[in-house]
Amino acid sequence: MIRLSSIHIYPCKGLAGISVPQVEIDDFGPKHDRRWMLVDENNDFLTQRQQPQMVLIRPEIRGNTLVLEAPGQPPLEMPLIPESGTEVDVCIFGKKCSAWETSEAAGKWFSNFLERPSRPVFMPDSIRREVDPDYAAFPSRTSFTDGFPFLLIGEASLDDLNGRLEQPVQMRRFRPNLVINGSEAFVEDRMKRVKIGELSFQVAKPCGRCRVTTVNPETGEFSGKDPLKTLANYRRQDGEALFGQNLIHEHQGLLQVGDELQILDPHFS
């Protein structure tokens, strides 16, 4: 039986994640996931691809407050959901969307740690960023994700990869929202539509991996060419190393660790 073995949210894009026993699914996807994002002086989003030390910034949700901690820095408190802000245009992968700028003091905190101009922006409910319609069976929104509300990976898939690596890596290198166990390796590649607990999901497309997977989450530094190089050797398709599947939720509700995953519609390649 395939079950949901862990759930992870990332309140601010590119920073460390939080493991949770359950998560509410709202219109955006996992509640509080990537509603915040860091941008530079040109309003382009910041990523571990260029700033690997972002992974050392650890978020914690305390009531209605987002608390951030980083080595050598005093804790920073920001509202989990700000009530207002100054609307600005920001850029993600060359595409613009709107966001709220809320705190100059928070910008100084991030700039000090990352040693470059940076500031946080928030996506309020009033701003709608659509997923790529080429991969969506119905109109759907997402937050500051790379493109889709959910990323799902099987534990057996990571075991398969680690069996090919000289140094095994942890699942958090791949930044999934949903992790499953009880399946064979890469069963997620054979899913077109699934049900997890009481909620159904469209499996949109495989996730093409980048150099973020080579960031050591303990040190905040690039650690060589693996696991990306090894992935590319046996999981390469259309110029990308594939690992995990992007999902789009069909309903809102609750997901809990231990929920059963059922394949409603298999994918045959």
C-alpha atoms as a PDB file:
ATOM      1  CA  MET A   1       0.000   0.000   0.000  1.00  0.00           C
ATOM      2  CA  ILE A   2       1.354   3.427  -0.970  1.00  0.00           C
ATOM      3  CA  ARG A   3       1.131   6.011   1.792  1.00  0.00           C
ATOM      4  CA  LEU A   4       2.101   9.598   2.415  1.00  0.00           C
ATOM      5  CA  SER A   5       5.195   9.329   4.617  1.00  0.00           C
ATOM      6  CA  SER A   6       6.049  13.026   5.067  1.00  0.00           C
ATOM      7  CA  ILE A   7       4.773  16.501   4.212  1.00  0.00           C
ATOM      8  CA  HIS A   8       6.921  19.599   3.764  1.00  0.00           C
ATOM      9  CA  ILE A   9       6.146  23.279   3.278  1.00  0.00           C
ATOM     10  CA  TYR A  10       8.466  26.138   2.371  1.00  0.00           C
ATOM     11  CA  PRO A  11       7.005  29.412   3.663  1.00  0.00           C
ATOM     12  CA  CYS A  12       9.639  31.432   1.780  1.00  0.00           C
ATOM     13  CA  LYS A  13      10.861  30.253  -1.605  1.00  0.00           C
ATOM     14  CA  GLY A  14      14.469  29.039  -1.566  1.00  0.00           C
ATOM     15  CA  LEU A  15      14.826  28.882   2.212  1.00  0.00           C
ATOM     16  CA  ALA A  16      14.788  25.728   4.353  1.00  0.00           C
ATOM     17  CA  GLY A  17      11.522  23.853   4.682  1.00  0.00           C
ATOM     18  CA  ILE A  18       9.321  22.704   7.543  1.00  0.00           C
ATOM     19  CA  SER A  19       8.187  19.117   8.040  1.00  0.00           C
ATOM     20  CA  VAL A  20       4.560  18.966   9.210  1.00  0.00           C
ATOM     21  CA  PRO A  21       2.232  16.081  10.197  1.00  0.00           C
ATOM     22  CA  GLN A  22      -0.653  17.534   8.213  1.00  0.00           C
ATOM     23  CA  VAL A  23      -1.383  20.454   5.944  1.00  0.00           C
ATOM     24  CA  GLU A  24      -4.463  22.315   4.852  1.00  0.00           C
ATOM     25  CA  ILE A  25      -4.831  22.580   1.077  1.00  0.00           C
ATOM     26  CA  ASP A  26      -6.166  25.959  -0.031  1.00  0.00           C
ATOM     27  CA  ASP A  27      -6.604  27.570  -3.437  1.00  0.00           C
ATOM     28  CA  PHE A  28      -2.822  28.052  -3.816  1.00  0.00           C
ATOM     29  CA  GLY A  29      -1.885  24.499  -2.732  1.00  0.00           C
ATOM     30  CA  PRO A  30      -0.274  23.649   0.630  1.00  0.00           C
ATOM     31  CA  LYS A  31      -1.252  26.452   2.993  1.00  0.00           C
ATOM     32  CA  HIS A  32       1.576  28.959   3.604  1.00  0.00           C
ATOM     33  CA  ASP A  33       3.809  27.293   0.999  1.00  0.00           C
ATOM     34  CA  ARG A  34       5.999  29.787  -0.890  1.00  0.00           C
ATOM     35  CA  ARG A  35       3.761  32.767  -0.280  1.00  0.00           C
ATOM     36  CA  TRP A  36       6.980  34.676   0.505  1.00  0.00           C
ATOM     37  CA  MET A  37       9.938  35.083  -1.834  1.00  0.00           C
ATOM     38  CA  LEU A  38      13.208  37.022  -1.880  1.00  0.00           C
ATOM     39  CA  VAL A  39      14.021  39.410  -4.706  1.00  0.00           C
ATOM     40  CA  ASP A  40      17.124  41.411  -5.600  1.00  0.00           C
ATOM     41  CA  GLU A  41      17.548  45.098  -6.455  1.00  0.00           C
ATOM     42  CA  ASN A  42      16.080  44.432  -9.921  1.00  0.00           C
ATOM     43  CA  ASN A  43      13.030  42.634  -8.477  1.00  0.00           C
ATOM     44  CA  ASP A  44      14.281  39.289  -9.872  1.00  0.00           C
ATOM     45  CA  PHE A  45      13.704  36.331  -7.570  1.00  0.00           C
ATOM     46  CA  LEU A  46      16.639  34.930  -5.598  1.00  0.00           C
ATOM     47  CA  THR A  47      17.390  31.238  -5.606  1.00  0.00           C
ATOM     48  CA  GLN A  48      19.847  28.716  -4.240  1.00  0.00           C
ATOM     49  CA  ARG A  49      21.092  28.367  -7.797  1.00  0.00           C
ATOM     50  CA  GLN A  50      23.077  31.549  -7.167  1.00  0.00           C
ATOM     51  CA  GLN A  51      22.777  31.924  -3.375  1.00  0.00           C
ATOM     52  CA  PRO A  52      23.223  28.437  -1.863  1.00  0.00           C
ATOM     53  CA  GLN A  53      23.428  29.841   1.675  1.00  0.00           C
ATOM     54  CA  MET A  54      19.692  30.595   1.490  1.00  0.00           C
ATOM     55  CA  VAL A  55      19.130  27.013   2.666  1.00  0.00           C
ATOM     56  CA  LEU A  56      20.670  27.934   6.042  1.00  0.00           C
ATOM     57  CA  ILE A  57      17.776  30.306   6.793  1.00  0.00           C
ATOM     58  CA  ARG A  58      15.322  28.270   8.861  1.00  0.00           C
ATOM     59  CA  PRO A  59      11.641  29.255   9.102  1.00  0.00           C
ATOM     60  CA  GLU A  60       9.232  28.478  11.907  1.00  0.00           C
ATOM     61  CA  ILE A  61       5.531  29.269  12.102  1.00  0.00           C
ATOM     62  CA  ARG A  62       4.418  30.547  15.508  1.00  0.00           C
ATOM     63  CA  GLY A  63       0.755  31.409  15.405  1.00  0.00           C
ATOM     64  CA  ASN A  64       0.374  34.256  12.908  1.00  0.00           C
ATOM     65  CA  THR A  65       4.107  34.995  12.857  1.00  0.00           C
ATOM     66  CA  LEU A  66       6.854  33.678  10.606  1.00  0.00           C
ATOM     67  CA  VAL A  67      10.115  33.489  12.571  1.00  0.00           C
ATOM     68  CA  LEU A  68      13.366  33.177  10.607  1.00  0.00           C
ATOM     69  CA  GLU A  69      16.737  32.182  12.032  1.00  0.00           C
ATOM     70  CA  ALA A  70      20.150  32.147  10.353  1.00  0.00           C
ATOM     71  CA  PRO A  71      23.717  31.651  11.601  1.00  0.00           C
ATOM     72  CA  GLY A  72      25.119  34.822  13.151  1.00  0.00           C
ATOM     73  CA  GLN A  73      21.830  36.690  12.851  1.00  0.00           C
ATOM     74  CA  PRO A  74      19.237  37.661  15.468  1.00  0.00           C
ATOM     75  CA  PRO A  75      15.827  36.048  14.808  1.00  0.00           C
ATOM     76  CA  LEU A  76      13.592  37.905  12.363  1.00  0.00           C
ATOM     77  CA  GLU A  77       9.832  38.042  12.829  1.00  0.00           C
ATOM     78  CA  MET A  78       7.482  38.758   9.945  1.00  0.00           C
ATOM     79  CA  PRO A  79       3.697  38.403   9.673  1.00  0.00           C
ATOM     80  CA  LEU A  80       2.784  35.030   8.221  1.00  0.00           C
ATOM     81  CA  ILE A  81       0.045  36.767   6.218  1.00  0.00           C
ATOM     82  CA  PRO A  82       0.516  40.556   6.089  1.00  0.00           C
ATOM     83  CA  GLU A  83      -2.605  42.715   5.995  1.00  0.00           C
ATOM     84  CA  SER A  84      -1.245  45.167   3.432  1.00  0.00           C
ATOM     85  CA  GLY A  85       1.790  46.113   1.361  1.00  0.00           C
ATOM     86  CA  THR A  86       3.075  48.139  -1.539  1.00  0.00           C
ATOM     87  CA  GLU A  87       2.378  46.353  -4.820  1.00  0.00           C
ATOM     88  CA  VAL A  88       5.432  45.778  -7.014  1.00  0.00           C
ATOM     89  CA  ASP A  89       6.144  43.752 -10.149  1.00  0.00           C
ATOM     90  CA  VAL A  90       8.584  40.891  -9.606  1.00  0.00           C
ATOM     91  CA  CYS A  91      10.129  38.432 -12.047  1.00  0.00           C
ATOM     92  CA  ILE A  92      10.285  34.619 -11.822  1.00  0.00           C
ATOM     93  CA  PHE A  93      12.073  32.791 -14.630  1.00  0.00           C
ATOM     94  CA  GLY A  94      11.662  35.814 -16.879  1.00  0.00           C
ATOM     95  CA  LYS A  95       7.920  36.199 -16.265  1.00  0.00           C
ATOM     96  CA  LYS A  96       6.405  39.036 -14.286  1.00  0.00           C
ATOM     97  CA  CYS A  97       3.821  38.847 -11.555  1.00  0.00           C
ATOM     98  CA  SER A  98       2.700  41.194  -8.809  1.00  0.00           C
ATOM     99  CA  ALA A  99       3.573  40.980  -5.119  1.00  0.00           C
ATOM    100  CA  TRP A 100       3.488  43.008  -1.911  1.00  0.00           C
ATOM    101  CA  GLU A 101       6.553  44.656  -0.430  1.00  0.00           C
ATOM    102  CA  THR A 102       6.047  44.981   3.313  1.00  0.00           C
ATOM    103  CA  SER A 103       9.175  45.531   5.425  1.00  0.00           C
ATOM    104  CA  GLU A 104      12.350  47.534   4.899  1.00  0.00           C
ATOM    105  CA  ALA A 105      13.819  46.147   8.137  1.00  0.00           C
ATOM    106  CA  ALA A 106      13.365  42.577   6.888  1.00  0.00           C
ATOM    107  CA  GLY A 107      15.192  43.509   3.701  1.00  0.00           C
ATOM    108  CA  LYS A 108      18.181  44.672   5.731  1.00  0.00           C
ATOM    109  CA  TRP A 109      18.193  41.386   7.671  1.00  0.00           C
ATOM    110  CA  PHE A 110      18.278  39.274   4.509  1.00  0.00           C
ATOM    111  CA  SER A 111      20.798  41.573   2.827  1.00  0.00           C
ATOM    112  CA  ASN A 112      23.149  41.313   5.803  1.00  0.00           C
ATOM    113  CA  PHE A 113      23.061  37.533   5.814  1.00  0.00           C
ATOM    114  CA  LEU A 114      23.248  36.978   2.061  1.00  0.00           C
ATOM    115  CA  GLU A 115      25.747  39.818   1.588  1.00  0.00           C
ATOM    116  CA  ARG A 116      23.813  41.239  -1.334  1.00  0.00           C
ATOM    117  CA  PRO A 117      20.718  43.421  -1.777  1.00  0.00           C
ATOM    118  CA  SER A 118      17.642  41.315  -1.068  1.00  0.00           C
ATOM    119  CA  ARG A 119      14.190  41.802   0.375  1.00  0.00           C
ATOM    120  CA  PRO A 120      11.085  39.691   0.932  1.00  0.00           C
ATOM    121  CA  VAL A 121       7.854  40.032  -1.035  1.00  0.00           C
ATOM    122  CA  PHE A 122       4.494  38.377  -0.368  1.00  0.00           C
ATOM    123  CA  MET A 123       1.779  37.012  -2.663  1.00  0.00           C
ATOM    124  CA  PRO A 124      -1.662  38.035  -1.327  1.00  0.00           C
ATOM    125  CA  ASP A 125      -4.923  36.322  -2.178  1.00  0.00           C
ATOM    126  CA  SER A 126      -5.770  39.140  -4.606  1.00  0.00           C
ATOM    127  CA  ILE A 127      -2.937  38.184  -6.978  1.00  0.00           C
ATOM    128  CA  ARG A 128      -3.426  35.168  -9.208  1.00  0.00           C
ATOM    129  CA  ARG A 129      -0.454  33.426 -10.823  1.00  0.00           C
ATOM    130  CA  GLU A 130      -1.589  30.674 -13.185  1.00  0.00           C
ATOM    131  CA  VAL A 131       0.137  27.348 -13.704  1.00  0.00           C
ATOM    132  CA  ASP A 132       1.264  26.548 -17.230  1.00  0.00           C
ATOM    133  CA  PRO A 133      -1.973  25.741 -19.112  1.00  0.00           C
ATOM    134  CA  ASP A 134      -0.096  23.317 -21.373  1.00  0.00           C
ATOM    135  CA  TYR A 135       0.119  20.921 -18.407  1.00  0.00           C
ATOM    136  CA  ALA A 136      -3.135  21.684 -16.588  1.00  0.00           C
ATOM    137  CA  ALA A 137      -6.475  20.058 -17.307  1.00  0.00           C
ATOM    138  CA  PHE A 138      -8.229  23.035 -15.715  1.00  0.00           C
ATOM    139  CA  PRO A 139      -7.278  26.619 -14.712  1.00  0.00           C
ATOM    140  CA  SER A 140      -5.259  26.549 -11.505  1.00  0.00           C
ATOM    141  CA  ARG A 141      -3.174  29.009  -9.525  1.00  0.00           C
ATOM    142  CA  THR A 142       0.087  28.650  -7.669  1.00  0.00           C
ATOM    143  CA  SER A 143       2.186  30.769  -5.335  1.00  0.00           C
ATOM    144  CA  PHE A 144       5.900  31.547  -5.867  1.00  0.00           C
ATOM    145  CA  THR A 145       6.631  27.923  -6.792  1.00  0.00           C
ATOM    146  CA  ASP A 146       8.771  27.009  -9.790  1.00  0.00           C
ATOM    147  CA  GLY A 147       5.498  26.347 -11.584  1.00  0.00           C
ATOM    148  CA  PHE A 148       3.124  23.960  -9.821  1.00  0.00           C
ATOM    149  CA  PRO A 149       1.527  23.701  -6.352  1.00  0.00           C
ATOM    150  CA  PHE A 150       2.989  20.305  -5.348  1.00  0.00           C
ATOM    151  CA  LEU A 151       6.076  18.168  -5.869  1.00  0.00           C
ATOM    152  CA  LEU A 152       5.790  14.470  -5.040  1.00  0.00           C
ATOM    153  CA  ILE A 153       8.704  12.005  -4.724  1.00  0.00           C
ATOM    154  CA  GLY A 154       8.846   8.356  -3.650  1.00  0.00           C
ATOM    155  CA  GLU A 155      11.263   7.164  -0.971  1.00  0.00           C
ATOM    156  CA  ALA A 156      12.077   4.181  -3.192  1.00  0.00           C
ATOM    157  CA  SER A 157      13.121   6.563  -5.976  1.00  0.00           C
ATOM    158  CA  LEU A 158      15.627   8.211  -3.658  1.00  0.00           C
ATOM    159  CA  ASP A 159      16.857   4.763  -2.563  1.00  0.00           C
ATOM    160  CA  ASP A 160      17.426   3.889  -6.216  1.00  0.00           C
ATOM    161  CA  LEU A 161      19.419   7.089  -6.748  1.00  0.00           C
ATOM    162  CA  ASN A 162      21.423   6.682  -3.551  1.00  0.00           C
ATOM    163  CA  GLY A 163      22.370   3.169  -4.636  1.00  0.00           C
ATOM    164  CA  ARG A 164      24.201   4.780  -7.562  1.00  0.00           C
ATOM    165  CA  LEU A 165      25.946   7.545  -5.589  1.00  0.00           C
ATOM    166  CA  GLU A 166      29.262   7.400  -3.759  1.00  0.00           C
ATOM    167  CA  GLN A 167      27.778   9.644  -1.062  1.00  0.00           C
ATOM    168  CA  PRO A 168      24.038   9.200  -0.366  1.00  0.00           C
ATOM    169  CA  VAL A 169      21.918  12.361  -0.158  1.00  0.00           C
ATOM    170  CA  GLN A 170      18.866  13.240   1.872  1.00  0.00           C
ATOM    171  CA  MET A 171      15.400  13.832   0.460  1.00  0.00           C
ATOM    172  CA  ARG A 172      15.507  17.498   1.438  1.00  0.00           C
ATOM    173  CA  ARG A 173      17.969  18.171  -1.399  1.00  0.00           C
ATOM    174  CA  PHE A 174      14.993  17.789  -3.745  1.00  0.00           C
ATOM    175  CA  ARG A 175      12.565  19.978  -1.795  1.00  0.00           C
ATOM    176  CA  PRO A 176       9.381  17.893  -2.169  1.00  0.00           C
ATOM    177  CA  ASN A 177       6.035  18.755  -0.623  1.00  0.00           C
ATOM    178  CA  LEU A 178       4.826  15.161  -0.546  1.00  0.00           C
ATOM    179  CA  VAL A 179       6.891  12.019   0.028  1.00  0.00           C
ATOM    180  CA  ILE A 180       5.450   8.515  -0.344  1.00  0.00           C
ATOM    181  CA  ASN A 181       6.553   5.046   0.706  1.00  0.00           C
ATOM    182  CA  GLY A 182       5.328   1.500   0.084  1.00  0.00           C
ATOM    183  CA  SER A 183       6.013   1.608  -3.656  1.00  0.00           C
ATOM    184  CA  GLU A 184       8.682   0.566  -6.115  1.00  0.00           C
ATOM    185  CA  ALA A 185      11.149   3.138  -7.431  1.00  0.00           C
ATOM    186  CA  PHE A 186       9.722   5.809  -9.719  1.00  0.00           C
ATOM    187  CA  VAL A 187       6.134   4.668  -9.405  1.00  0.00           C
ATOM    188  CA  GLU A 188       5.308   8.389  -9.497  1.00  0.00           C
ATOM    189  CA  ASP A 189       6.303   8.389 -13.178  1.00  0.00           C
ATOM    190  CA  ARG A 190       3.406   6.047 -13.878  1.00  0.00           C
ATOM    191  CA  MET A 191       0.708   8.257 -12.428  1.00  0.00           C
ATOM    192  CA  LYS A 192      -1.633  10.496 -14.385  1.00  0.00           C
ATOM    193  CA  ARG A 193      -4.229  11.159 -11.696  1.00  0.00           C
ATOM    194  CA  VAL A 194      -4.138  10.146  -8.033  1.00  0.00           C
ATOM    195  CA  LYS A 195      -6.125  10.339  -4.832  1.00  0.00           C
ATOM    196  CA  ILE A 196      -4.353  11.000  -1.528  1.00  0.00           C
ATOM    197  CA  GLY A 197      -6.613  10.618   1.463  1.00  0.00           C
ATOM    198  CA  GLU A 198      -9.841  12.271   0.344  1.00  0.00           C
ATOM    199  CA  LEU A 199      -8.275  14.634  -2.207  1.00  0.00           C
ATOM    200  CA  SER A 200      -7.597  14.019  -5.888  1.00  0.00           C
ATOM    201  CA  PHE A 201      -4.716  15.441  -7.914  1.00  0.00           C
ATOM    202  CA  GLN A 202      -3.711  15.760 -11.532  1.00  0.00           C
ATOM    203  CA  VAL A 203      -0.119  14.668 -12.176  1.00  0.00           C
ATOM    204  CA  ALA A 204       1.013  17.527 -14.406  1.00  0.00           C
ATOM    205  CA  LYS A 205       4.594  16.818 -15.486  1.00  0.00           C
ATOM    206  CA  PRO A 206       7.960  15.437 -14.307  1.00  0.00           C
ATOM    207  CA  CYS A 207      10.237  17.793 -12.426  1.00  0.00           C
ATOM    208  CA  GLY A 208      13.422  18.726 -14.271  1.00  0.00           C
ATOM    209  CA  ARG A 209      16.194  19.140 -11.716  1.00  0.00           C
ATOM    210  CA  CYS A 210      18.837  21.863 -11.469  1.00  0.00           C
ATOM    211  CA  ARG A 211      22.002  22.631  -9.517  1.00  0.00           C
ATOM    212  CA  VAL A 212      19.995  23.299  -6.338  1.00  0.00           C
ATOM    213  CA  THR A 213      20.204  19.524  -5.814  1.00  0.00           C
ATOM    214  CA  THR A 214      23.976  19.902  -5.426  1.00  0.00           C
ATOM    215  CA  VAL A 215      23.641  22.310  -2.468  1.00  0.00           C
ATOM    216  CA  ASN A 216      24.580  20.696   0.838  1.00  0.00           C
ATOM    217  CA  PRO A 217      21.740  21.747   3.185  1.00  0.00           C
ATOM    218  CA  GLU A 218      24.046  21.439   6.209  1.00  0.00           C
ATOM    219  CA  THR A 219      26.700  23.851   4.935  1.00  0.00           C
ATOM    220  CA  GLY A 220      24.864  26.027   2.419  1.00  0.00           C
ATOM    221  CA  GLU A 221      27.556  25.321  -0.174  1.00  0.00           C
ATOM    222  CA  PHE A 222      27.701  23.522  -3.509  1.00  0.00           C
ATOM    223  CA  SER A 223      29.055  20.020  -2.943  1.00  0.00           C
ATOM    224  CA  GLY A 224      30.145  18.873  -6.403  1.00  0.00           C
ATOM    225  CA  LYS A 225      28.312  17.610  -9.460  1.00  0.00           C
ATOM    226  CA  ASP A 226      26.230  14.922  -7.779  1.00  0.00           C
ATOM    227  CA  PRO A 227      23.461  13.959  -7.411  1.00  0.00           C
ATOM    228  CA  LEU A 228      22.610  15.905 -10.580  1.00  0.00           C
ATOM    229  CA  LYS A 229      25.324  14.271 -12.701  1.00  0.00           C
ATOM    230  CA  THR A 230      24.239  10.747 -11.764  1.00  0.00           C
ATOM    231  CA  LEU A 231      20.574  11.607 -12.315  1.00  0.00           C
ATOM    232  CA  ALA A 232      21.406  12.912 -15.776  1.00  0.00           C
ATOM    233  CA  ASN A 233      23.173   9.639 -16.605  1.00  0.00           C
ATOM    234  CA  TYR A 234      20.023   7.554 -16.236  1.00  0.00           C
ATOM    235  CA  ARG A 235      17.071   9.936 -15.844  1.00  0.00           C
ATOM    236  CA  ARG A 236      17.683  12.348 -18.717  1.00  0.00           C
ATOM    237  CA  GLN A 237      14.858  13.283 -21.042  1.00  0.00           C
ATOM    238  CA  ASP A 238      14.580  16.262 -23.390  1.00  0.00           C
ATOM    239  CA  GLY A 239      17.758  17.720 -21.926  1.00  0.00           C
ATOM    240  CA  GLU A 240      16.619  17.532 -18.286  1.00  0.00           C
ATOM    241  CA  ALA A 241      17.400  15.201 -15.383  1.00  0.00           C
ATOM    242  CA  LEU A 242      13.973  14.162 -14.079  1.00  0.00           C
ATOM    243  CA  PHE A 243      13.193  13.377 -10.457  1.00  0.00           C
ATOM    244  CA  GLY A 244       9.722  13.710  -8.919  1.00  0.00           C
ATOM    245  CA  GLN A 245       6.358  14.720 -10.312  1.00  0.00           C
ATOM    246  CA  ASN A 246       4.514  18.036 -10.198  1.00  0.00           C
ATOM    247  CA  LEU A 247       0.896  17.813  -9.029  1.00  0.00           C
ATOM    248  CA  ILE A 248      -2.146  20.088  -9.237  1.00  0.00           C
ATOM    249  CA  HIS A 249      -4.897  19.685  -6.639  1.00  0.00           C
ATOM    250  CA  GLU A 250      -8.497  19.294  -7.752  1.00  0.00           C
ATOM    251  CA  HIS A 251      -9.997  20.061  -4.329  1.00  0.00           C
ATOM    252  CA  GLN A 252      -9.275  21.871  -1.094  1.00  0.00           C
ATOM    253  CA  GLY A 253      -9.123  20.018   2.186  1.00  0.00           C
ATOM    254  CA  LEU A 254      -6.627  18.300   4.481  1.00  0.00           C
ATOM    255  CA  LEU A 255      -3.675  15.991   3.881  1.00  0.00           C
ATOM    256  CA  GLN A 256      -2.123  13.977   6.694  1.00  0.00           C
ATOM    257  CA  VAL A 257       0.948  11.790   7.010  1.00  0.00           C
ATOM    258  CA  GLY A 258      -0.274   8.205   6.662  1.00  0.00           C
ATOM    259  CA  ASP A 259      -2.931   8.998   4.044  1.00  0.00           C
ATOM    260  CA  GLU A 260      -3.193   6.319   1.380  1.00  0.00           C
ATOM    261  CA  LEU A 261      -2.316   7.167  -2.217  1.00  0.00           C
ATOM    262  CA  GLN A 262      -4.436   5.511  -4.894  1.00  0.00           C
ATOM    263  CA  ILE A 263      -3.621   5.676  -8.595  1.00  0.00           C
ATOM    264  CA  LEU A 264      -6.897   6.680 -10.248  1.00  0.00           C
ATOM    265  CA  ASP A 265      -5.517   6.924 -13.749  1.00  0.00           C
ATOM    266  CA  PRO A 266      -2.154   5.362 -14.659  1.00  0.00           C
ATOM    267  CA  HIS A 267       0.240   6.941 -17.112  1.00  0.00           C
ATOM    268  CA  PHE A 268       1.600   4.693 -19.852  1.00  0.00           C
ATOM    269  CA  SER A 269       4.749   5.925 -21.590  1.00  0.00           C
END
